[in-house]
XYZ file of C-alpha atoms in Angstrom:
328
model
C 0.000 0.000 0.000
C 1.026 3.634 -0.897
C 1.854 6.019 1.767
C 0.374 9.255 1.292
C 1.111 12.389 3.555
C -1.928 14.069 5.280
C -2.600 17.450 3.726
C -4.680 20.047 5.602
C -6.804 21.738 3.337
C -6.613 24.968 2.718
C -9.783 25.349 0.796
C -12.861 25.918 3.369
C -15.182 26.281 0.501
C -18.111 24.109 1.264
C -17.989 25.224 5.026
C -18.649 28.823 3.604
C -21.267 27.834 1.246
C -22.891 25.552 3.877
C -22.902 28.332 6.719
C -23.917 31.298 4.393
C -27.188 29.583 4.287
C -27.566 29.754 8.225
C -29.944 32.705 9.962
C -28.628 36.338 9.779
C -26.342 35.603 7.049
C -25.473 38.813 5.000
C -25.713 37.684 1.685
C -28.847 36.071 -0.935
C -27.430 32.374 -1.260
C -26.209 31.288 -5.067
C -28.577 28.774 -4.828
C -31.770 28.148 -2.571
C -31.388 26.205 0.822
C -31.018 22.000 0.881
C -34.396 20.210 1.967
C -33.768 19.467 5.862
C -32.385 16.354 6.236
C -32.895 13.234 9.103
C -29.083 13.228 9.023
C -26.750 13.810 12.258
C -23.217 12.723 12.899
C -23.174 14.716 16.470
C -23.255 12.079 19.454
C -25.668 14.979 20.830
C -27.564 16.636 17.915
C -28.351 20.874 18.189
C -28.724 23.217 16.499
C -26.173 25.928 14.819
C -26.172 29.284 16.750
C -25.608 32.741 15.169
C -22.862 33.228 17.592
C -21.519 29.852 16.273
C -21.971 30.761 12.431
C -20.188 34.547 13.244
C -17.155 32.842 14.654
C -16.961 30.202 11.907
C -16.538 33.183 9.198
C -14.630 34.999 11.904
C -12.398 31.812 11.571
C -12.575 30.941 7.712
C -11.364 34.924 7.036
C -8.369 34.874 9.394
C -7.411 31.372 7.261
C -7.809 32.657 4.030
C -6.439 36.100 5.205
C -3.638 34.778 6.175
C -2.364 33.014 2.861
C -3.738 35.635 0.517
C -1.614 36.272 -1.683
C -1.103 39.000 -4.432
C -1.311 39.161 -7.673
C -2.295 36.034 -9.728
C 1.062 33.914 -9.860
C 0.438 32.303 -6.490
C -2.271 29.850 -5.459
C -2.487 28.258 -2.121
C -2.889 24.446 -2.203
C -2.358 22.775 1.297
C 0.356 22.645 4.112
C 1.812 19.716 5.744
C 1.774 18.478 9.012
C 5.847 18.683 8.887
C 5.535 22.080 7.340
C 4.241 25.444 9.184
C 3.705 27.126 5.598
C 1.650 26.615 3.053
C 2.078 24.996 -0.473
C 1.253 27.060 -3.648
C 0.821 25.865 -7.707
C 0.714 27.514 -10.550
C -2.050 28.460 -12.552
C -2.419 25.180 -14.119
C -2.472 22.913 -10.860
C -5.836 21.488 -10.559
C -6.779 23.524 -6.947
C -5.853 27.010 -8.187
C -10.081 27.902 -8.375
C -10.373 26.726 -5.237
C -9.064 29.703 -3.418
C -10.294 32.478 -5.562
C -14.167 30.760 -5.165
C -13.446 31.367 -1.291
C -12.222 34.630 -1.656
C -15.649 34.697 -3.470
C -17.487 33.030 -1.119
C -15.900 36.017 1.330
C -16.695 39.054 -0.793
C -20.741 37.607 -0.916
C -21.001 37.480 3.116
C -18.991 40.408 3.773
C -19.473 43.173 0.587
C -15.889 44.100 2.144
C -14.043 45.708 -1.062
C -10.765 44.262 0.118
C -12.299 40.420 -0.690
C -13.855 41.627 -3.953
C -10.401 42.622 -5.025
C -8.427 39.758 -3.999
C -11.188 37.495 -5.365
C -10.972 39.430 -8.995
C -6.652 39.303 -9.110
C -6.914 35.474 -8.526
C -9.702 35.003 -10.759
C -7.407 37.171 -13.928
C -4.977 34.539 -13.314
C -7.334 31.742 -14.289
C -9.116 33.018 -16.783
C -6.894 33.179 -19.481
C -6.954 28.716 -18.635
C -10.032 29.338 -20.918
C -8.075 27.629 -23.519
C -5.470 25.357 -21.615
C -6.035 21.754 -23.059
C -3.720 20.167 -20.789
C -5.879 19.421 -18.043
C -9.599 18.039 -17.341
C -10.246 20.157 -14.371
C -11.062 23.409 -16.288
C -14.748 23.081 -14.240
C -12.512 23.187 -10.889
C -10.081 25.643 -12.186
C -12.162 28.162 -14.425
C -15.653 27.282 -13.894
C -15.409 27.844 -10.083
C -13.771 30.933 -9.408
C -15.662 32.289 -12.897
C -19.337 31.189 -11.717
C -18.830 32.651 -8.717
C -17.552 35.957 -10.286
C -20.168 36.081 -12.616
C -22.892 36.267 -10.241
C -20.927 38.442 -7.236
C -19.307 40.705 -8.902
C -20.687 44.368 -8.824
C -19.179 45.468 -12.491
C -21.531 44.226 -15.439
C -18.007 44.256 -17.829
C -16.733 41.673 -15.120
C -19.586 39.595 -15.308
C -19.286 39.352 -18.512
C -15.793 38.390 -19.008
C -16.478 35.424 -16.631
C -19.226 34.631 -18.378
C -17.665 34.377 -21.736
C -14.296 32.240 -19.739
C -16.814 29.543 -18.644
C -17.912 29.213 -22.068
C -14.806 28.963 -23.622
C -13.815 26.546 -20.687
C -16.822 24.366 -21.731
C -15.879 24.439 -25.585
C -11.849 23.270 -24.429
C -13.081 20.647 -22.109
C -15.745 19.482 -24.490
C -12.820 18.364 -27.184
C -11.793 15.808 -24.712
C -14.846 13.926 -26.119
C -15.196 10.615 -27.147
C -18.742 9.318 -28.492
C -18.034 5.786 -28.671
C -17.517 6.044 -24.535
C -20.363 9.195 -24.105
C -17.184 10.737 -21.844
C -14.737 13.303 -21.643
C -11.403 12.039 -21.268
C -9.802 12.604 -17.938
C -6.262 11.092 -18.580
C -4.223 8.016 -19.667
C -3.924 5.434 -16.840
C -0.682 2.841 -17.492
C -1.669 3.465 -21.363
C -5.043 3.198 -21.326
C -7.768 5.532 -21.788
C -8.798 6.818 -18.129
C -11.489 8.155 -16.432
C -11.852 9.221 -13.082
C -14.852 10.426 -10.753
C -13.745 13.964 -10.012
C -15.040 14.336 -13.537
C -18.376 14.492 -12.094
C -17.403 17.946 -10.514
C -16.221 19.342 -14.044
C -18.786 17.748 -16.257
C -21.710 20.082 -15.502
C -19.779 23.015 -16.938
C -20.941 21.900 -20.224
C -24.281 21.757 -19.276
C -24.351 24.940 -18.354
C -22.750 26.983 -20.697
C -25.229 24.821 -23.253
C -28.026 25.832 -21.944
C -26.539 29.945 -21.955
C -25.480 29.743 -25.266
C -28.099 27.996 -26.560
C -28.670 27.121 -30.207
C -27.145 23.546 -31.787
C -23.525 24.145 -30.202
C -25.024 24.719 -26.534
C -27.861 21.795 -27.440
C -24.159 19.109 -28.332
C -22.473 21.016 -25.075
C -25.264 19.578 -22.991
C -25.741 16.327 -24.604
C -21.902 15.722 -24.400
C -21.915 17.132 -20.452
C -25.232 14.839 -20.222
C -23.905 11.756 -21.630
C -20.616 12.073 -19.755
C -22.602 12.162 -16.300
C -24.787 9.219 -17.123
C -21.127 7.226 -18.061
C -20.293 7.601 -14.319
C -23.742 6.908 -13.077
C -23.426 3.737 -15.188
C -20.258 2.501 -14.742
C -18.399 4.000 -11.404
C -21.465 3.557 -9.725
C -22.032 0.335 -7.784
C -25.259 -1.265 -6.409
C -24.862 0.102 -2.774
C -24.118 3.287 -3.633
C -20.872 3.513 -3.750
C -17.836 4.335 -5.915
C -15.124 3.626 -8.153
C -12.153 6.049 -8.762
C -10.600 5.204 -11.877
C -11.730 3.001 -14.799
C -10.260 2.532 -18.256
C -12.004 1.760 -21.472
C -11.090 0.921 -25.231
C -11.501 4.165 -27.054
C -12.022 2.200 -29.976
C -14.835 0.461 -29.024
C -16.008 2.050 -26.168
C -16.170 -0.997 -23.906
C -15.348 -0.944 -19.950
C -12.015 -2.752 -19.166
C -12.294 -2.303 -15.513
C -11.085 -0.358 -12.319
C -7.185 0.941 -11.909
C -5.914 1.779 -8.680
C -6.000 5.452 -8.150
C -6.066 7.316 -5.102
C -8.346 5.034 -3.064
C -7.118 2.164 -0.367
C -7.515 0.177 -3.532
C -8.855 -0.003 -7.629
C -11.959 -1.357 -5.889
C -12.540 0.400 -2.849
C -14.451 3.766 -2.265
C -12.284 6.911 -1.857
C -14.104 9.438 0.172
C -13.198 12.146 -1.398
C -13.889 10.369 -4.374
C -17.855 9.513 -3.056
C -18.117 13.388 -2.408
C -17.153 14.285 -5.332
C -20.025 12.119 -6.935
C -22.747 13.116 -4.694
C -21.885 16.636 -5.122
C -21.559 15.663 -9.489
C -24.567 14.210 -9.835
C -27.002 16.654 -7.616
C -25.621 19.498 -9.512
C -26.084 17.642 -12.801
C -29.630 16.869 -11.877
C -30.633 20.369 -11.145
C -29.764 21.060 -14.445
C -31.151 18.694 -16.402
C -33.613 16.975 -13.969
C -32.815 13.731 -15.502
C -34.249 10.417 -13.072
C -30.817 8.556 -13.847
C -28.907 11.750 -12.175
C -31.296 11.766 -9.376
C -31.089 7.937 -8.669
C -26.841 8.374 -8.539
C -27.392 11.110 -6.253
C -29.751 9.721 -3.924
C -27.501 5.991 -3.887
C -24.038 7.797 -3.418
C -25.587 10.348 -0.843
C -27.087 7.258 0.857
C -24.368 5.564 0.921
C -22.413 8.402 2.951
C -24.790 8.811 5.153
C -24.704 4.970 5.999
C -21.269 4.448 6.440
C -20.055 8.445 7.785
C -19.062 8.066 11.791
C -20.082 10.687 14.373
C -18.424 13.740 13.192
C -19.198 13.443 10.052
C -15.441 13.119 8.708
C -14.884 9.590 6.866
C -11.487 8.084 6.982
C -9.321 8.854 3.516
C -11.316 6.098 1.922
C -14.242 4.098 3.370
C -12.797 0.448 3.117
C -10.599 1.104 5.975
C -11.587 -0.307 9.230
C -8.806 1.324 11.696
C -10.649 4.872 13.851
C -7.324 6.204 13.717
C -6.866 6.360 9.545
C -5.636 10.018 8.712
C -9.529 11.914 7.739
């Protein structure tokens, strides 16, 4: 078994997008709120105070304060545990929208000028990955921090410009198609045509710059982004909910080999982050096509979490390992 070292994340996104729904928040949410839910990893369920939702933005801003950086050349990634500082990539690593969409995230609770900037500089940086064909994450690095823009920023010329990125986003990412699988390509795994279930995050960026654009190249954009979810609900999706990582097909013929190891305990055990990303995939793709095969994934893989997530609702690295202590 591979090692891996324990990264803490820097990217608090989801804790700001979950939170900025709670009372007295400052901002109108993107989106409206999540039906309640039966679900509760506390040993002692209650409910979330304002005082409590205050300090956890009170928290999030002194994080993401403290590793803002300037400019666009520099995007925060992670830290260590045998580091004090934090890692940065480039433009083209596959986190860089992460911390511009909190910056975002930021700028909508607050209206504080001083986020609004920051959020814009990192944003510049990405944009002009409109176009970058070496990587299948253009929905994590572009779409993000763009959608987010798009809809937050004050300046109509802005909102344009990130409008028009996403789009062009959607058309790069789209040539990674291949109709005989109904997928984009996500990479080549020991030589064979991969894909991998973080796609389900950057699929839906087709969909929706289809259905802006309209007309027969937005109609293909949300076929292809369509198709491509349904692969994953199809093939990376097993009976109890659960999920593959990686699997590789012939390109030729479109047929499934099978699983490859990837990031997971195993090629045939479930990743969490791996799960998340699929619940989160498929709900999103659902909303925006409302298609009963998107729903079904969703429901199964969000099941699935719920069923196997311990009190404290943080899974072990993947879900196949049975040891409490297992880096989370």
């Amino acid at each position: 078994m591979i090692k891996i070292p324990v990264i803490k994340a820097v990217c608090v996104s989801l804790v700001l997008a979950g939170i900025a729904l709670a009372p007295n928040a400052q901002a109108v949410p993107l989106r409206a709120p999540a039906a309640p839910t039966s679900v509760s990893c506390l040993p002692t369920p209650h409910p979330v105070t304002t005082e409590q939702t205050l300090a956890l933005f009170e928290l999030a801003a002194r994080k993401i304060g403290a590793v803002r950086t300037t400019g666009a050349k520099r995007y925060p990634f992670g830290a260590l545990h045998s580091s004090p500082d934090y890692a940065y990539t480039g433009a083209t690593g596959w986190t860089s929208g992460f911390f511009a969409a909190e910056l975002w995230l930021l700028y909508q609770r607050t209206q504080d000028p001083r986020w609004l900037e920051a959020a814009r500089a990192q944003t510049r940086g990405l944009m002009k990955l409109a176009t970058y064909t070496g990587s299948h994450d253009l929905g994590f690095m572009v779409g993000l921090p763009t959608g987010l823009g798009a809809t937050l920023d004050p300046s109509p010329e802005q909102q344009a410009a990130y409008a028009e990125a996403r789009i062009t986003a959607a058309r790069t990412l789209s040539q990674r198609w291949n109709p005989r699988i109904r997928a984009l390509k996500s990479s080549e795994y020991g030589g064979k045509w991969g894909l991998i279930i973080d796609s389900a995050m950057n699929a839906p960026l087709l969909i929706e710059a289809g259905q802006a654009i309209g007309g027969p190249e937005g109609d293909e954009l949300v076929y292809r982004g369509t198709e491509h979810m349904l692969t994953l609900a199809r093939d990376f999706v097993r009976p109890d909910g659960s999920t593959f990582h990686r699997m590789a097909f012939n390109p030729k013929t479109g047929a499934l080999i099978g699983p490859i190891p990837g990031q997971g305990l195993t090629g045939d055990s479930t990743w969490a982050r791996g799960q998340a990303w699929a619940l989160n995939g498929f709900t999103r793709a659902y909303e925006l096509t409302g298609n009963a095969e998107l729903l079904d994934a969703a429901l199964r893989t969000a099941a699935f979490w719920v069923s196997k997530v311990p009190p404290g609702c943080i899974p072990a690295w993947d879900f196949d390992i049975d040891n409490s202590r297992a880096p989370r």
